[in-house]
Each structure stands twice: as C-alpha cells, then as structure tokens.
C-alpha cells in the first residue's frame, strides 16, 4: 500500500534469472532498434523522460508480420497495450490512465514465449496478457514522439 493504493511488484526471486545485461542511457529522437536488445524471454526495464516528447510506442515481439505495441500518449495520459498483431490468440487493446511522475514513466516488462507482464511506475499499474507470436518475433523497436531521454536495462531470462 502506498497513499491508499495497492501496488504490485514482481517477486524478487526473478532477479536470479537475469543474464547477459545490456544497458543504454540514450536520447531517442527517431525510431530505432538498439543492439543487444531483442529476444523472446527477457526483462526490459525503462525510464522514459517525456519532458520533450508527446509519448511513445514500444513494439515488442516484432517480426515481419507481428508486433505487440505498448504506447503512451502524454496529452490523454492513456497507456495502451495493443495485441492486434501479437500472433494467435487474444486481440484488442487494454488501457489505463497513467500520470507521469516528474515527466517520467517507468516500465518493468517481462516477456516469455506466451505471456507479457508490464509493471508501470513501480507497480502502480500492472497489465498482464497472454500473447502467442511465432518464434521469429524477437525484435524490439523504440518509437519516440519527440525527444525522449531513456534509461534502459535489458536482461535475457
């Protein structure tokens, strides 16, 4: 509990699964793929400073025909998970209204072969979903809407 709100966090034991850490501290100004950040089973931790941006799209489990898209629109404060191209299974969008913290949003994302868990702003919100992309869907694409200062930690699990 924090300020009369329930927060959810991943169990600390998940840290024991981490391997092959890749770190970036970058300014994102255009769509990009960062070297060493891809796969199907991973933990991706980000802090996006949106002071000079209107939002972002973060495409996970990307292949030629597939992608699972997480996005944030700073004006509407809407964070979305779009599964329309996530492979077989459930489609559609899930969304939650998220306030930035000092113009920043933090994400802790866990992906495996058939699930996705997104912890937003230290567990203030959590979105979990089943996804069934093909084995080729291992790309991760960052799409800033403006200039984003990003801190990124990536681990294979």
PDB file of C-alpha atoms in Angstrom:
ATOM      1  CA  UNK A   1       0.000   0.000   0.000  1.00  0.00           C
ATOM      2  CA  UNK A   2       1.149   3.479  -0.837  1.00  0.00           C
ATOM      3  CA  UNK A   3      -1.130   6.520  -0.432  1.00  0.00           C
ATOM      4  CA  UNK A   4      -4.108   4.158  -0.012  1.00  0.00           C
ATOM      5  CA  UNK A   5      -3.357   2.434  -3.306  1.00  0.00           C
ATOM      6  CA  UNK A   6      -2.286  -1.156  -3.849  1.00  0.00           C
ATOM      7  CA  UNK A   7       0.983  -1.570  -5.752  1.00  0.00           C
ATOM      8  CA  UNK A   8       2.038  -4.851  -7.371  1.00  0.00           C
ATOM      9  CA  UNK A   9       5.656  -5.839  -7.860  1.00  0.00           C
ATOM     10  CA  UNK A  10       7.304  -8.909  -9.351  1.00  0.00           C
ATOM     11  CA  UNK A  11       8.787 -11.323  -6.843  1.00  0.00           C
ATOM     12  CA  UNK A  12      12.451 -10.537  -6.053  1.00  0.00           C
ATOM     13  CA  UNK A  13      13.482 -14.111  -6.944  1.00  0.00           C
ATOM     14  CA  UNK A  14      13.029 -13.237 -10.642  1.00  0.00           C
ATOM     15  CA  UNK A  15      16.317 -11.317 -10.433  1.00  0.00           C
ATOM     16  CA  UNK A  16      18.092 -14.678 -10.149  1.00  0.00           C
ATOM     17  CA  UNK A  17      17.011 -15.479 -13.718  1.00  0.00           C
ATOM     18  CA  UNK A  18      18.775 -12.443 -15.196  1.00  0.00           C
ATOM     19  CA  UNK A  19      21.701 -12.937 -17.585  1.00  0.00           C
ATOM     20  CA  UNK A  20      23.533 -11.008 -20.323  1.00  0.00           C
ATOM     21  CA  UNK A  21      22.709  -7.478 -19.172  1.00  0.00           C
ATOM     22  CA  UNK A  22      22.665  -4.669 -21.764  1.00  0.00           C
ATOM     23  CA  UNK A  23      22.406  -1.017 -20.617  1.00  0.00           C
ATOM     24  CA  UNK A  24      21.679   2.176 -22.504  1.00  0.00           C
ATOM     25  CA  UNK A  25      21.429   5.795 -21.391  1.00  0.00           C
ATOM     26  CA  UNK A  26      20.353   7.478 -24.630  1.00  0.00           C
ATOM     27  CA  UNK A  27      18.337  10.225 -26.260  1.00  0.00           C
ATOM     28  CA  UNK A  28      15.744   8.678 -28.558  1.00  0.00           C
ATOM     29  CA  UNK A  29      14.743  11.041 -31.360  1.00  0.00           C
ATOM     30  CA  UNK A  30      13.715   8.620 -34.101  1.00  0.00           C
ATOM     31  CA  UNK A  31      12.526   5.043 -34.452  1.00  0.00           C
ATOM     32  CA  UNK A  32      15.357   2.692 -33.548  1.00  0.00           C
ATOM     33  CA  UNK A  33      16.453  -0.805 -32.695  1.00  0.00           C
ATOM     34  CA  UNK A  34      19.165  -0.935 -30.035  1.00  0.00           C
ATOM     35  CA  UNK A  35      21.900  -3.528 -30.395  1.00  0.00           C
ATOM     36  CA  UNK A  36      21.633  -6.403 -27.941  1.00  0.00           C
ATOM     37  CA  UNK A  37      18.014  -5.693 -27.037  1.00  0.00           C
ATOM     38  CA  UNK A  38      15.865  -8.430 -28.559  1.00  0.00           C
ATOM     39  CA  UNK A  39      14.555 -11.890 -27.816  1.00  0.00           C
ATOM     40  CA  UNK A  40      11.505 -13.758 -26.658  1.00  0.00           C
ATOM     41  CA  UNK A  41      12.259 -14.330 -22.950  1.00  0.00           C
ATOM     42  CA  UNK A  42      13.521 -11.189 -21.244  1.00  0.00           C
ATOM     43  CA  UNK A  43      13.160  -8.482 -18.642  1.00  0.00           C
ATOM     44  CA  UNK A  44      13.191  -4.943 -20.032  1.00  0.00           C
ATOM     45  CA  UNK A  45      13.376  -2.030 -17.588  1.00  0.00           C
ATOM     46  CA  UNK A  46      12.997   1.503 -18.867  1.00  0.00           C
ATOM     47  CA  UNK A  47      12.643   5.030 -17.562  1.00  0.00           C
ATOM     48  CA  UNK A  48      11.441   7.436 -20.242  1.00  0.00           C
ATOM     49  CA  UNK A  49      11.736  11.185 -19.599  1.00  0.00           C
ATOM     50  CA  UNK A  50       8.941  12.696 -21.693  1.00  0.00           C
ATOM     51  CA  UNK A  51       9.738  16.363 -20.972  1.00  0.00           C
ATOM     52  CA  UNK A  52      10.347  16.985 -24.707  1.00  0.00           C
ATOM     53  CA  UNK A  53       8.039  14.278 -26.078  1.00  0.00           C
ATOM     54  CA  UNK A  54       4.325  13.695 -26.568  1.00  0.00           C
ATOM     55  CA  UNK A  55       4.594   9.963 -25.913  1.00  0.00           C
ATOM     56  CA  UNK A  56       5.975   6.788 -27.423  1.00  0.00           C
ATOM     57  CA  UNK A  57       5.317   3.424 -28.997  1.00  0.00           C
ATOM     58  CA  UNK A  58       7.376   0.482 -27.818  1.00  0.00           C
ATOM     59  CA  UNK A  59       6.993  -2.521 -30.091  1.00  0.00           C
ATOM     60  CA  UNK A  60       7.765  -5.903 -28.555  1.00  0.00           C
ATOM     61  CA  UNK A  61       7.997  -9.382 -30.086  1.00  0.00           C
ATOM     62  CA  UNK A  62       8.365  -7.866 -33.560  1.00  0.00           C
ATOM     63  CA  UNK A  63       8.725  -9.875 -36.772  1.00  0.00           C
ATOM     64  CA  UNK A  64       7.820  -9.120 -40.367  1.00  0.00           C
ATOM     65  CA  UNK A  65       4.098  -9.595 -39.661  1.00  0.00           C
ATOM     66  CA  UNK A  66       3.820  -9.439 -35.889  1.00  0.00           C
ATOM     67  CA  UNK A  67       4.183  -6.903 -33.106  1.00  0.00           C
ATOM     68  CA  UNK A  68       2.804  -6.237 -29.669  1.00  0.00           C
ATOM     69  CA  UNK A  69       2.607  -2.487 -29.100  1.00  0.00           C
ATOM     70  CA  UNK A  70       2.725  -0.600 -25.852  1.00  0.00           C
ATOM     71  CA  UNK A  71       2.125   3.120 -26.153  1.00  0.00           C
ATOM     72  CA  UNK A  72       1.666   6.212 -24.053  1.00  0.00           C
ATOM     73  CA  UNK A  73       0.010   9.485 -25.053  1.00  0.00           C
ATOM     74  CA  UNK A  74       1.096  12.344 -22.809  1.00  0.00           C
ATOM     75  CA  UNK A  75      -1.929  14.533 -23.621  1.00  0.00           C
ATOM     76  CA  UNK A  76      -4.603  11.948 -22.818  1.00  0.00           C
ATOM     77  CA  UNK A  77      -2.416  10.172 -20.217  1.00  0.00           C
ATOM     78  CA  UNK A  78      -3.502   6.855 -21.750  1.00  0.00           C
ATOM     79  CA  UNK A  79      -1.156   3.867 -21.616  1.00  0.00           C
ATOM     80  CA  UNK A  80      -2.191   1.104 -24.043  1.00  0.00           C
ATOM     81  CA  UNK A  81      -1.327  -2.473 -24.818  1.00  0.00           C
ATOM     82  CA  UNK A  82      -2.331  -3.431 -28.374  1.00  0.00           C
ATOM     83  CA  UNK A  83      -2.387  -7.153 -29.219  1.00  0.00           C
ATOM     84  CA  UNK A  84      -3.960  -6.950 -32.696  1.00  0.00           C
ATOM     85  CA  UNK A  85      -0.780  -8.332 -34.318  1.00  0.00           C
ATOM     86  CA  UNK A  86       0.524 -10.407 -31.403  1.00  0.00           C
ATOM     87  CA  UNK A  87       0.127 -13.772 -33.138  1.00  0.00           C
ATOM     88  CA  UNK A  88      -2.587 -16.313 -32.485  1.00  0.00           C
ATOM     89  CA  UNK A  89      -4.969 -15.789 -29.616  1.00  0.00           C
ATOM     90  CA  UNK A  90      -6.437 -12.733 -27.986  1.00  0.00           C
ATOM     91  CA  UNK A  91      -6.527  -9.438 -29.890  1.00  0.00           C
ATOM     92  CA  UNK A  92      -7.639  -5.949 -28.931  1.00  0.00           C
ATOM     93  CA  UNK A  93      -6.439  -3.186 -26.679  1.00  0.00           C
ATOM     94  CA  UNK A  94      -6.219  -2.746 -22.950  1.00  0.00           C
ATOM     95  CA  UNK A  95      -5.619   0.688 -21.492  1.00  0.00           C
ATOM     96  CA  UNK A  96      -5.161   2.538 -18.254  1.00  0.00           C
ATOM     97  CA  UNK A  97      -4.853   6.215 -17.382  1.00  0.00           C
ATOM     98  CA  UNK A  98      -1.346   6.881 -16.021  1.00  0.00           C
ATOM     99  CA  UNK A  99       0.029  10.109 -14.585  1.00  0.00           C
ATOM    100  CA  UNK A 100       3.681  10.817 -15.224  1.00  0.00           C
ATOM    101  CA  UNK A 101       5.993  11.196 -12.233  1.00  0.00           C
ATOM    102  CA  UNK A 102       8.167  14.303 -12.788  1.00  0.00           C
ATOM    103  CA  UNK A 103       7.562  13.948 -16.557  1.00  0.00           C
ATOM    104  CA  UNK A 104       8.788  10.330 -16.413  1.00  0.00           C
ATOM    105  CA  UNK A 105       7.239   6.904 -16.825  1.00  0.00           C
ATOM    106  CA  UNK A 106       8.991   3.731 -15.720  1.00  0.00           C
ATOM    107  CA  UNK A 107       8.267   0.278 -17.093  1.00  0.00           C
ATOM    108  CA  UNK A 108       9.393  -3.150 -15.949  1.00  0.00           C
ATOM    109  CA  UNK A 109       8.420  -5.610 -18.663  1.00  0.00           C
ATOM    110  CA  UNK A 110       8.640  -9.388 -18.531  1.00  0.00           C
ATOM    111  CA  UNK A 111       8.211 -11.356 -21.742  1.00  0.00           C
ATOM    112  CA  UNK A 112       8.282 -15.082 -22.301  1.00  0.00           C
ATOM    113  CA  UNK A 113       7.028 -17.411 -25.014  1.00  0.00           C
ATOM    114  CA  UNK A 114       3.354 -16.777 -24.298  1.00  0.00           C
ATOM    115  CA  UNK A 115       2.945 -14.007 -21.749  1.00  0.00           C
ATOM    116  CA  UNK A 116       3.673 -10.370 -21.175  1.00  0.00           C
ATOM    117  CA  UNK A 117       3.641  -8.518 -17.842  1.00  0.00           C
ATOM    118  CA  UNK A 118       4.093  -4.768 -17.643  1.00  0.00           C
ATOM    119  CA  UNK A 119       4.663  -3.057 -14.288  1.00  0.00           C
ATOM    120  CA  UNK A 120       4.119   0.693 -14.678  1.00  0.00           C
ATOM    121  CA  UNK A 121       5.634   3.334 -12.364  1.00  0.00           C
ATOM    122  CA  UNK A 122       6.931   0.927  -9.753  1.00  0.00           C
ATOM    123  CA  UNK A 123       3.840  -1.268  -9.738  1.00  0.00           C
ATOM    124  CA  UNK A 124       1.226   1.474  -9.547  1.00  0.00           C
ATOM    125  CA  UNK A 125      -0.438  -0.242 -12.512  1.00  0.00           C
ATOM    126  CA  UNK A 126       0.105  -3.692 -13.986  1.00  0.00           C
ATOM    127  CA  UNK A 127      -1.059  -5.079 -17.308  1.00  0.00           C
ATOM    128  CA  UNK A 128      -0.700  -8.808 -17.931  1.00  0.00           C
ATOM    129  CA  UNK A 129      -1.648 -10.633 -21.096  1.00  0.00           C
ATOM    130  CA  UNK A 130      -1.194 -13.862 -22.976  1.00  0.00           C
ATOM    131  CA  UNK A 131       0.328 -13.472 -26.436  1.00  0.00           C
ATOM    132  CA  UNK A 132       1.248 -16.176 -28.944  1.00  0.00           C
ATOM    133  CA  UNK A 133       3.703 -14.783 -31.501  1.00  0.00           C
ATOM    134  CA  UNK A 134       5.869 -17.005 -33.701  1.00  0.00           C
ATOM    135  CA  UNK A 135       9.464 -17.879 -32.802  1.00  0.00           C
ATOM    136  CA  UNK A 136      10.686 -15.270 -35.302  1.00  0.00           C
ATOM    137  CA  UNK A 137       9.045 -12.455 -33.329  1.00  0.00           C
ATOM    138  CA  UNK A 138      12.054 -11.323 -31.285  1.00  0.00           C
ATOM    139  CA  UNK A 139      12.523  -7.674 -32.263  1.00  0.00           C
ATOM    140  CA  UNK A 140      12.095  -4.637 -30.032  1.00  0.00           C
ATOM    141  CA  UNK A 141      11.554  -1.210 -31.630  1.00  0.00           C
ATOM    142  CA  UNK A 142      11.568   2.140 -29.819  1.00  0.00           C
ATOM    143  CA  UNK A 143       9.397   4.842 -31.452  1.00  0.00           C
ATOM    144  CA  UNK A 144       9.582   8.203 -29.662  1.00  0.00           C
ATOM    145  CA  UNK A 145       7.110  11.001 -30.358  1.00  0.00           C
ATOM    146  CA  UNK A 146       9.626  13.763 -29.790  1.00  0.00           C
ATOM    147  CA  UNK A 147      12.899  13.548 -27.875  1.00  0.00           C
ATOM    148  CA  UNK A 148      12.999  11.030 -25.034  1.00  0.00           C
ATOM    149  CA  UNK A 149      15.824  10.652 -22.556  1.00  0.00           C
ATOM    150  CA  UNK A 150      15.827   6.925 -21.873  1.00  0.00           C
ATOM    151  CA  UNK A 151      17.499   4.685 -19.343  1.00  0.00           C
ATOM    152  CA  UNK A 152      17.231   1.090 -20.481  1.00  0.00           C
ATOM    153  CA  UNK A 153      18.251  -2.153 -18.765  1.00  0.00           C
ATOM    154  CA  UNK A 154      17.725  -5.407 -20.655  1.00  0.00           C
ATOM    155  CA  UNK A 155      18.246  -8.944 -19.372  1.00  0.00           C
ATOM    156  CA  UNK A 156      17.739 -12.296 -21.026  1.00  0.00           C
ATOM    157  CA  UNK A 157      15.851 -14.658 -18.753  1.00  0.00           C
TER     158      UNK A 157
END
